CSV table of C-alpha atoms in Angstrom, one decimal:
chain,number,residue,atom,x,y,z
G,103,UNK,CA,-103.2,41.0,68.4
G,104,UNK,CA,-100.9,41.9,71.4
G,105,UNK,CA,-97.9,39.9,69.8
G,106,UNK,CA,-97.8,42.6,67.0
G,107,UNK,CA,-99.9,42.8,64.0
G,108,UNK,CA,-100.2,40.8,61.2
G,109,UNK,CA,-101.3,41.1,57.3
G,110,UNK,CA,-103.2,37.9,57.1
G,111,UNK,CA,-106.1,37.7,59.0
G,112,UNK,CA,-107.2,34.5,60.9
G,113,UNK,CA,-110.7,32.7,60.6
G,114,UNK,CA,-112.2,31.0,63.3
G,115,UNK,CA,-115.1,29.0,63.3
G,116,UNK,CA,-116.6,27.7,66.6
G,117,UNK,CA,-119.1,24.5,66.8
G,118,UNK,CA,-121.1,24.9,69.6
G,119,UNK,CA,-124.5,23.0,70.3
G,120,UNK,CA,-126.3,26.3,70.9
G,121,UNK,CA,-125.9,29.7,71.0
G,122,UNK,CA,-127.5,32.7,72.4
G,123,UNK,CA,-130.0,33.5,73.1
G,124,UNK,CA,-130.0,30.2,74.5
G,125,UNK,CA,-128.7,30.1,77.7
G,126,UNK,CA,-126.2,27.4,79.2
G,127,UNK,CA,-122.7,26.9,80.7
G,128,UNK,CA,-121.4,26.0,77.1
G,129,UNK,CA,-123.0,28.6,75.0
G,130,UNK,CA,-121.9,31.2,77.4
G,131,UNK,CA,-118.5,30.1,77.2
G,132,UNK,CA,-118.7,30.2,73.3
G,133,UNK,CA,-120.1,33.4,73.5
G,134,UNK,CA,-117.6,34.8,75.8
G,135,UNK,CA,-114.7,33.5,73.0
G,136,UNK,CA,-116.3,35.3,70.2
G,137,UNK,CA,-116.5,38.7,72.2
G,138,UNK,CA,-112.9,38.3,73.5
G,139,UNK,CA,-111.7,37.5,70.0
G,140,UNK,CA,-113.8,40.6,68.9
G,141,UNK,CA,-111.2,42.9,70.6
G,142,UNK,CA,-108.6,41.4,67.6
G,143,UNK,CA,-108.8,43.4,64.1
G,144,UNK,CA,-106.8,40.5,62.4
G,145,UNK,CA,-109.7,37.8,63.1
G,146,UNK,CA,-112.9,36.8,61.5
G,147,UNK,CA,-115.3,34.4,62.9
G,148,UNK,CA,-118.1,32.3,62.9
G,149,UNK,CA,-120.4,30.6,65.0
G,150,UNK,CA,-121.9,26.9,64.4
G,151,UNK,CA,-124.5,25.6,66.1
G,152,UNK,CA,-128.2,23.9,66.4
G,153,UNK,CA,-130.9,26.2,66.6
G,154,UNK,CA,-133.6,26.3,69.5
G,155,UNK,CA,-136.3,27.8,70.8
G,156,UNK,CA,-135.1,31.0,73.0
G,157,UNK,CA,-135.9,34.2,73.3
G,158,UNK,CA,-133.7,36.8,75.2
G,159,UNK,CA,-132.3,40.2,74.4
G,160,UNK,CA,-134.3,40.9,71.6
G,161,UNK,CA,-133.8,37.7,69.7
G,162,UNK,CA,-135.9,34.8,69.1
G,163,UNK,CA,-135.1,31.8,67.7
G,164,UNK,CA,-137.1,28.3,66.4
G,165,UNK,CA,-135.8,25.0,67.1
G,166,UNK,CA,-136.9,23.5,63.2
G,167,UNK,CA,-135.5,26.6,61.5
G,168,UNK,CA,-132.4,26.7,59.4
G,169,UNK,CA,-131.2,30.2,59.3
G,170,UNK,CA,-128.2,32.6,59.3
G,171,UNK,CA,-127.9,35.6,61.8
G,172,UNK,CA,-126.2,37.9,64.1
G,173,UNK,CA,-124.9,37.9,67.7
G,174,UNK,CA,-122.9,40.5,69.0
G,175,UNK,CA,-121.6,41.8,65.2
G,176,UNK,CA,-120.5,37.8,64.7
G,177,UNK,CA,-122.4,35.7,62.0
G,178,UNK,CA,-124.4,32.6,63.7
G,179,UNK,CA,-125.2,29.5,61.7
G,180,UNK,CA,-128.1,27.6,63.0
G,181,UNK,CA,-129.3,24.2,61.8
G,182,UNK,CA,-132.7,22.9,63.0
G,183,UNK,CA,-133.0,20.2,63.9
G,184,UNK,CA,-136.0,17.5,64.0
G,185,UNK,CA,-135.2,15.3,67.2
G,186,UNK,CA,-133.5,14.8,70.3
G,187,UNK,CA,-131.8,11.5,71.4
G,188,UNK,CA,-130.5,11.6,74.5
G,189,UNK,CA,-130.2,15.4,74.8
G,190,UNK,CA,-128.3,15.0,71.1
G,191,UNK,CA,-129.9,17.0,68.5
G,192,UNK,CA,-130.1,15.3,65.1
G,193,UNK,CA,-130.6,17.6,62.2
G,194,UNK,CA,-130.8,17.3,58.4
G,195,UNK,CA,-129.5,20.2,57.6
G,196,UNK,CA,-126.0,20.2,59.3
G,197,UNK,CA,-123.9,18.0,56.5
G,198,UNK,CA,-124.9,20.6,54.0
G,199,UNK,CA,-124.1,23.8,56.0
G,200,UNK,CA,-121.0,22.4,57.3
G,201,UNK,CA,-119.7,21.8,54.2
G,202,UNK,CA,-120.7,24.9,52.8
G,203,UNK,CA,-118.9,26.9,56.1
G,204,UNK,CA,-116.1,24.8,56.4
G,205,UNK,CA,-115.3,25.3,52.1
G,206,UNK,CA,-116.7,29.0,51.7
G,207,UNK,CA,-115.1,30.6,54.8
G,208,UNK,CA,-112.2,27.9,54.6
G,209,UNK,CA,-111.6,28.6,58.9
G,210,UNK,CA,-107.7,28.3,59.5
G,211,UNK,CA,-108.4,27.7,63.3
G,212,UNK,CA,-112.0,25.3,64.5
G,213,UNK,CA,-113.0,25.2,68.0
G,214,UNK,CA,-115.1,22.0,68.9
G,215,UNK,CA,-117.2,22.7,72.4
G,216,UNK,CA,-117.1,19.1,73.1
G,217,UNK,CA,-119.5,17.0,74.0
G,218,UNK,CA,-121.4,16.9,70.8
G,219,UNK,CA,-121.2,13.6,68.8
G,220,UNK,CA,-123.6,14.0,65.9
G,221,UNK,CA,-121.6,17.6,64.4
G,222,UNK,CA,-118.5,15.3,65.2
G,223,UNK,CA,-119.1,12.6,62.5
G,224,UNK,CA,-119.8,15.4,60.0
G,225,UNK,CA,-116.8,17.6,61.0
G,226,UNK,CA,-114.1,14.6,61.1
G,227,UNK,CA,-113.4,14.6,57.5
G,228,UNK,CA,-112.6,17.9,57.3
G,229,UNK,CA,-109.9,18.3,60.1
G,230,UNK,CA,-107.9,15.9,57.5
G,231,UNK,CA,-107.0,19.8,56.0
G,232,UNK,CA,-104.5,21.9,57.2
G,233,UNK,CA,-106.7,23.3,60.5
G,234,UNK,CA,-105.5,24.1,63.7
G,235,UNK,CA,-107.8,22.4,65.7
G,236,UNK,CA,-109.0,22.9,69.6
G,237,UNK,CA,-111.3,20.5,71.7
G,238,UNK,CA,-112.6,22.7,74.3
G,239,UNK,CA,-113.6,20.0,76.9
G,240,UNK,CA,-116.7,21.0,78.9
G,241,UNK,CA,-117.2,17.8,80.5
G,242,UNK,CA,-116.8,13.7,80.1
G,243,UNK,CA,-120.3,12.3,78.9
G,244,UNK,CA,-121.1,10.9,82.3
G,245,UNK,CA,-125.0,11.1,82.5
G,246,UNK,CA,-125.4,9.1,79.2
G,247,UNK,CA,-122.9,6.2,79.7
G,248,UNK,CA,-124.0,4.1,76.2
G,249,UNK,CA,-124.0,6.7,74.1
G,250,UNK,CA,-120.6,7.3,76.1
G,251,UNK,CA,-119.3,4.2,75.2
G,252,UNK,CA,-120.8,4.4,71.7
G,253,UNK,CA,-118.9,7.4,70.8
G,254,UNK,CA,-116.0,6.4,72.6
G,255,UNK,CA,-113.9,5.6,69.4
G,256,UNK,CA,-114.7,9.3,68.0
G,257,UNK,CA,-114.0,10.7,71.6
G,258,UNK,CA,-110.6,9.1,70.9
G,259,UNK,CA,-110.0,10.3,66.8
G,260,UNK,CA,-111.2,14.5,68.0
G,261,UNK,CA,-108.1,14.0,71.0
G,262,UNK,CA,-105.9,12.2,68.7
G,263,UNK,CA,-106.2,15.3,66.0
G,264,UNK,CA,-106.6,18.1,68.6
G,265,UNK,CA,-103.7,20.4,68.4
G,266,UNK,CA,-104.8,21.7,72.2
G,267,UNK,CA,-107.3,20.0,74.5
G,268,UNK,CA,-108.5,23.1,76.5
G,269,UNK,CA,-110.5,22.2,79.8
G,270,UNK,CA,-111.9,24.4,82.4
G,271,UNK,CA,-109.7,23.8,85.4
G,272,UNK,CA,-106.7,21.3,86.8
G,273,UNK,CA,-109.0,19.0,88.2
G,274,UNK,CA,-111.1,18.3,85.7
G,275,UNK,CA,-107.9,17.2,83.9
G,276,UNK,CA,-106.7,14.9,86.8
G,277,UNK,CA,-109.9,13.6,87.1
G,278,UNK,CA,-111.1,13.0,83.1
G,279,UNK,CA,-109.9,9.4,82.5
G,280,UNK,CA,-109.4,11.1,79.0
G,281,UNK,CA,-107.4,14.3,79.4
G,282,UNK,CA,-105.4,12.6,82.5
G,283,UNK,CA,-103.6,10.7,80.0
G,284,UNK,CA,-103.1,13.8,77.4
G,285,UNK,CA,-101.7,16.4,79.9
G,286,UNK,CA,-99.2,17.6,77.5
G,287,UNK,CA,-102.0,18.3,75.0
G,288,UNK,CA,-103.8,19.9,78.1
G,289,UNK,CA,-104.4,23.9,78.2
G,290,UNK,CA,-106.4,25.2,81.3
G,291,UNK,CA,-108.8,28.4,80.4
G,292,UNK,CA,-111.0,29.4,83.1
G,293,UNK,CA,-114.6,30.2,82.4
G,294,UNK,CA,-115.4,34.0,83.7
G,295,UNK,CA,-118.0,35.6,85.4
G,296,UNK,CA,-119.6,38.0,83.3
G,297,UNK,CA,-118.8,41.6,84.9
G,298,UNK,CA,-121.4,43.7,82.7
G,299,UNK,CA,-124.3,41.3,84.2
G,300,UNK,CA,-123.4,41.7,87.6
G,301,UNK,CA,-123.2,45.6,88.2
G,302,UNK,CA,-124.8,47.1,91.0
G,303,UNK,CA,-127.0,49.9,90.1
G,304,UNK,CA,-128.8,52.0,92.5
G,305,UNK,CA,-131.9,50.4,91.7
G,306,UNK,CA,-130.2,47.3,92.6
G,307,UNK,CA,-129.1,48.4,95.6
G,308,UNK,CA,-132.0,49.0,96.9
G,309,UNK,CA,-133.5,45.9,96.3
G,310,UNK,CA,-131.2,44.3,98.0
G,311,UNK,CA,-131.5,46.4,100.9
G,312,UNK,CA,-135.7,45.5,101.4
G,313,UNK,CA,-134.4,41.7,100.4
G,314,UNK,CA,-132.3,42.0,103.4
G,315,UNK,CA,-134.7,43.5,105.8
G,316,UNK,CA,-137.5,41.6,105.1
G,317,UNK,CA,-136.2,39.1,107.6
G,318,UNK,CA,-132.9,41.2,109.1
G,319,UNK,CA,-132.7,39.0,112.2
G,320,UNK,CA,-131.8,36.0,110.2
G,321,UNK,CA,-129.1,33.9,107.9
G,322,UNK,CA,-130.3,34.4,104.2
G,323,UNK,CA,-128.5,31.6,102.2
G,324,UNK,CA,-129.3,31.8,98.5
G,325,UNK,CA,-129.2,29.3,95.9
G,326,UNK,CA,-130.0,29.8,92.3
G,327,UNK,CA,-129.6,27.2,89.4
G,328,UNK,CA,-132.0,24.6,86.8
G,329,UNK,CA,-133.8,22.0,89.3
G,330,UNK,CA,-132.2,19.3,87.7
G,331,UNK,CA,-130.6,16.1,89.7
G,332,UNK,CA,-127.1,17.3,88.8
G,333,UNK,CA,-127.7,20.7,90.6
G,334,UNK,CA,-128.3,18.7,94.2
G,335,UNK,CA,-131.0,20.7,95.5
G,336,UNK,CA,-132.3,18.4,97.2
G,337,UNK,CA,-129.4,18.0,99.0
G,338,UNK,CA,-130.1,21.4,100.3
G,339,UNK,CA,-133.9,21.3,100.9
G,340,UNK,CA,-132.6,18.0,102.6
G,341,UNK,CA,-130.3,20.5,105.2
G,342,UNK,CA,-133.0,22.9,105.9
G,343,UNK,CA,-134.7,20.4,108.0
G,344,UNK,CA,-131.1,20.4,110.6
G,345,UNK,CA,-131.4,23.8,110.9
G,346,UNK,CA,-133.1,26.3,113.3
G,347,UNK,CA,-135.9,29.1,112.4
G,348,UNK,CA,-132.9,31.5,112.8
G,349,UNK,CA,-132.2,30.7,108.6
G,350,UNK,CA,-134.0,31.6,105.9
G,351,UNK,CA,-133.2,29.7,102.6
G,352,UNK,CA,-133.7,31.5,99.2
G,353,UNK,CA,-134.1,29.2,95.9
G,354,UNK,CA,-134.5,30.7,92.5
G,355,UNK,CA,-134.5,28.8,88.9
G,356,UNK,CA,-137.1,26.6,87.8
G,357,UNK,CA,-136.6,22.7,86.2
G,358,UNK,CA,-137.7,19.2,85.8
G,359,UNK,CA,-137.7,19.0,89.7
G,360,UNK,CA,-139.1,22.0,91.1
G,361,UNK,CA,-142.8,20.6,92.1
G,362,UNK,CA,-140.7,17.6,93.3
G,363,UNK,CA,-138.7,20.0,95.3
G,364,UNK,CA,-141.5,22.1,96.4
G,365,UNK,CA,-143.2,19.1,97.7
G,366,UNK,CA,-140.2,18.0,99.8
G,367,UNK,CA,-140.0,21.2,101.3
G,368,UNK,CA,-143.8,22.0,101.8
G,369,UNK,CA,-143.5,21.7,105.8
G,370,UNK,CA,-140.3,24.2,105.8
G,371,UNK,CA,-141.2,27.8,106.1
G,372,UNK,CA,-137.5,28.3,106.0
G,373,UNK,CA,-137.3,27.8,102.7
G,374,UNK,CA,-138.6,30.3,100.0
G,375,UNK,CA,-138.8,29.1,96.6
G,376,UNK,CA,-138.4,32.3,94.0
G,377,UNK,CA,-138.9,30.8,90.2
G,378,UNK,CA,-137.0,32.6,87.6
G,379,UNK,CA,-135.0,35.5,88.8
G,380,UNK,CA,-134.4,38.5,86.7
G,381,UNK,CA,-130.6,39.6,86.2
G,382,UNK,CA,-131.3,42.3,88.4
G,383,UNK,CA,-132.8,40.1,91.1
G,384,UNK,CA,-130.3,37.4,90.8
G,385,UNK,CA,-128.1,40.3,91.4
G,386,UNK,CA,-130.0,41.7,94.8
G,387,UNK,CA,-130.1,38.3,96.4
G,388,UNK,CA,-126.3,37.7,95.8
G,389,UNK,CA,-125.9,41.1,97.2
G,390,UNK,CA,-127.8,40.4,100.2
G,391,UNK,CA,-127.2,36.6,101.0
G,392,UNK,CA,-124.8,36.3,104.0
G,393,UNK,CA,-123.9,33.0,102.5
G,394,UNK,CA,-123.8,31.5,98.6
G,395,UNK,CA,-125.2,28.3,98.4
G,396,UNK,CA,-123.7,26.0,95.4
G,397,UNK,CA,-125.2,21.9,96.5
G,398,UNK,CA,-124.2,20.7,92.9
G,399,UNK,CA,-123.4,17.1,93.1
G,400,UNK,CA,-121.8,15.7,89.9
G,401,UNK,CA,-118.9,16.4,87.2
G,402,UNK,CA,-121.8,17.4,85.2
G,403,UNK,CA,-120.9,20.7,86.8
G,404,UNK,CA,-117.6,21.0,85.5
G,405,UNK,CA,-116.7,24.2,87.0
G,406,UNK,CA,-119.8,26.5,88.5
G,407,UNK,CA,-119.9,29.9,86.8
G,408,UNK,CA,-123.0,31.1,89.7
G,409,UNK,CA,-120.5,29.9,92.1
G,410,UNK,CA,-117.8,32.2,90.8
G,411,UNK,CA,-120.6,34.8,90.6
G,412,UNK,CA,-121.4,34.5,94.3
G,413,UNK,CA,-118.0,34.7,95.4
G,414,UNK,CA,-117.6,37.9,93.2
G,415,UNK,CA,-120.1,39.2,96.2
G,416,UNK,CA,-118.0,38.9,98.8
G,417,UNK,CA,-120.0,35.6,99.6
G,418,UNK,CA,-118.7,32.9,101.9
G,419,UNK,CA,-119.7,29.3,99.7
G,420,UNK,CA,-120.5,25.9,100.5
G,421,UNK,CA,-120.2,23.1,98.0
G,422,UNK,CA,-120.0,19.5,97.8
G,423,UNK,CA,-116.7,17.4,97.3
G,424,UNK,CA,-117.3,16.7,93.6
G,425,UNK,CA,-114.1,14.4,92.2
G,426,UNK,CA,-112.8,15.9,88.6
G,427,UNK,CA,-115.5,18.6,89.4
G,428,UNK,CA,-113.4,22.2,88.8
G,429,UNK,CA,-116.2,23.1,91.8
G,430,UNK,CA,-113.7,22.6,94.3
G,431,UNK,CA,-111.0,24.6,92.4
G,432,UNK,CA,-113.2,27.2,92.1
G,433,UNK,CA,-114.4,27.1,96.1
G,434,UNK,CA,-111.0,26.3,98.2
G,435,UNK,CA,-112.5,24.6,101.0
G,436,UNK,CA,-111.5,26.7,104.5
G,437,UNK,CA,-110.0,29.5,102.1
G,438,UNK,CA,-113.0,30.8,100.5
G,439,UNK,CA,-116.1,28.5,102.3
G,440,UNK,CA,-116.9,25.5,103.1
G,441,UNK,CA,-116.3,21.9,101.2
G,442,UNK,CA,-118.5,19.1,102.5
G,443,UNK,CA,-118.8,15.0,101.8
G,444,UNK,CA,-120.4,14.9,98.4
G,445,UNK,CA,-124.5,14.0,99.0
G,446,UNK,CA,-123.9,14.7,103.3
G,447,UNK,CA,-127.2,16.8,103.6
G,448,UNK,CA,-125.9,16.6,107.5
G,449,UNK,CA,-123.0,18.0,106.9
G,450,UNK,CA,-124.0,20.6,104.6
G,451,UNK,CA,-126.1,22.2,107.6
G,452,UNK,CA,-123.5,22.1,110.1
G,453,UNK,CA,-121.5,24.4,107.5
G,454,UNK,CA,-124.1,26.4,107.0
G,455,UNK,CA,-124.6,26.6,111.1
G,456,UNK,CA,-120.7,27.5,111.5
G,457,UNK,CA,-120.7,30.2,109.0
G,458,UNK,CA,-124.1,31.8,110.6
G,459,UNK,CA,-122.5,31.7,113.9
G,460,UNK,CA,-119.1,33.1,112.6
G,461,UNK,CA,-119.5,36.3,111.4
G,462,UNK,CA,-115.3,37.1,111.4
G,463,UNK,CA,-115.2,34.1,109.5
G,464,UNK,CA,-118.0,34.7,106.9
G,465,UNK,CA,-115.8,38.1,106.1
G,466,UNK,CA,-112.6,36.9,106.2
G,467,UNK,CA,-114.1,33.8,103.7
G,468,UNK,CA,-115.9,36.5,101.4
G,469,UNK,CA,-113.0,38.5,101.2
G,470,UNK,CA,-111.2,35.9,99.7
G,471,UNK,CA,-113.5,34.6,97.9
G,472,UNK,CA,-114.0,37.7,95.8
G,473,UNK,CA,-110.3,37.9,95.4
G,474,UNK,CA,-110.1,34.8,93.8
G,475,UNK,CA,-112.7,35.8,91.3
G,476,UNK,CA,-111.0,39.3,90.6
G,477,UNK,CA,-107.6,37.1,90.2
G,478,UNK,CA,-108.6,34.5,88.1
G,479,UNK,CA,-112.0,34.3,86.7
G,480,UNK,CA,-112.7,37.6,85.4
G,481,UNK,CA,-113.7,39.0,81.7
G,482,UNK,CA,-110.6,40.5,81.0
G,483,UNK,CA,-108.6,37.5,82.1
G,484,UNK,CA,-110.6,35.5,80.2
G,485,UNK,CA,-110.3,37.3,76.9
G,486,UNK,CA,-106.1,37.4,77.4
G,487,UNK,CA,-106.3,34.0,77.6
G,488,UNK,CA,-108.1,33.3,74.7
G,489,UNK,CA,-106.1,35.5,72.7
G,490,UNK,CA,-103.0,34.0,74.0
G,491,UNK,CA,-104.6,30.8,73.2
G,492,UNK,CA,-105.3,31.6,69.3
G,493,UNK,CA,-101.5,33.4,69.2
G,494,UNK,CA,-99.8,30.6,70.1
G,495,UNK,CA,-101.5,28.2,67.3
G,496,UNK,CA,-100.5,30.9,64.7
């Protein structure tokens, strides 16, 4: 490790709820840990986690199977599991291989991607050893406000024991009514954009290139996320109709909402509607957009790692005012793009309309916006903070 190197090696065992290949905001994040702490010759580690169905980078996983494997040379435990309440997965099999992991590889350091309740209860009893142990706070259980307040007594034990309380940005920590009162606990680790994903190949470049002329005259804005209510996209279909036949309005992802969505937006030609997007395509479109659209609406985004990702592009942004949301630490509103009443479709448009009519200002806005990325939320930044993060328990 880059305070020197030591004789004893260090274990480290995450609990995450999933891990690749599913993909989410958490998993991502627990990936990116294990890959940063891969760099270190003095630590082992393992991953804990449900198991689901996925399939991506040619590995495939089953929801109801218990099994052991291997992600990026680091050992995956996943427990299957045999229902869901409330987006919680319940599993028979995780008392038995926690026990087995947390006595057989004996970890001296646990991190706890937080929320998850029901590996909680098992895992309490054995942060009573001598463990350093790390909360990485993701987000407050919002969306679920019974279970909220049901597990509001164990919320309170994992802080109590936690020897750091790491959280995305500042303002989710000013704006948690848990961590606000634990700031000395508090560590801030920003999530990263992930730089291999995002490289422009030649390929690529020419994609983006016929994306870009296929309508050259006008504004392409592009948006890219799960249709879920969280993301606000209909906040954004919801603008469309303010604006003049001079934009053209990308959407890619797929959810719960999208025929919703698609049905809202049936009478706008403006708005093109692109289902899954490849890496490569995701890439194009962020390449070509004049402006990054992020209409996320809740603290269920804690911090917006596509919004970092457009802003790597150069890309002028405009969010929503999200309170506690590390959204707006991530977009600086009149620094980097626009910030706009949380919900104010309206409003939303008329940013949109100032950037399109400003083309000094969508340069001067994407040229700071990717600065901020290369400054803070990048790979390598990412992995010296986690290091310096595992150092200083040690």
């Amino acid at each position: 490790m880059k305070g020197g190197k030591r004789t004893v090696t260090t274990k480290v065992l995450q609990i995450s709820k999933y891990y690749y290949p599913f993909i989410g905001g958490t998993e991502q994040v627990a990936r990116d840990i294990a890959n940063a702490l891969k760099s270190c010759d003095d630590i082992e580690q393992k991953i804990f986690c449900f198991n689901e169905d996925a399939s991506a980078g040619g590995i495939t996983t089953k929801k109801n199977e218990t099994v052991v494997d291997t992600v990026d040379g680091v050992e995956v435990i996943r427990c299957g599991y045999v229902a869901k309440v409330s987006s919680q997965s319940i599993s028979t099999t995780v008392p038995a291989q926690l026990k087995k992991v947390m006595d057989e590889f004996k970890p001296d350091v646990v991190i706890l991607h937080y929320p998850n309740p029901y590996v909680s209860a098992f895992l309490m009893k054995y942060l009573k050893r001598d463990i350093k142990f790390v909360l990485y706070w993701h987000l407050d259980i919002t969306k679920q406000k019974i279970l909220g307040k049901l597990f509001e007594s164990q919320t309170n034990k994992l802080l109590e024991r936690a020897d750091v309380v790491v959280a995305t940005s500042p303002n989710y920590i000013d704006g948690s009514p848990y961590l606000c009162k634990l700031k000395s606990k508090c560590v801030v680790i920003h999530n990263c954009i992930s730089d291999s994903r995002l490289i422009v190949t030649d390929e690529i470049e020419v994609r983006a290139v016929e994306i870009k002329e296929q309508d050259a005259e006008k504004t392409l804005c592009f948006a890219c996320g799960r249709h879920v209510p969280y993301k606000g996209i209909t906040y954004l279909v919801q603008a469309s109709r303010y604006l003049p036949d001079s934009f053209e309005i990308c959407i890619g992802g797929k959810g719960e909402l999208t025929e919703q969505l698609k049905k809202e937006a049936a009478d706008d030609p403006k708005i093109q509607f692109l289902g899954r997007v490849s890496d490569a395509d995701l890439v194009a479109y962020m390449k070509a957009c004049d402006i990054f659209c992020f209409p996320s609406i809740t603290k269920n985004e804690a911090f917006g790692i596509a919004l970092a990702e457009g802003m790597y592009f150069g890309k002028p942004t405009v969010t929503f005012t999200i309170p506690g949301s590390g959204v707006n630490y991530v977009n600086l509103d009149g620094v980097t793009g626009i910030e706009c009443p949380n919900g104010d479709s309206k409003a939303y448009a008329e940013a949109l309309m100032k950037l399109a009519n400003d083309a000094e200002l969508r340069k001067q806005y994407g040229q700071n916006a990717r600065q901020r990325v290369l400054d803070n939320f990048t790979s390598e930044q990412f992995r010296k903070n986690v290091i310096w993060l595992i150092e200083s328990l040690i």
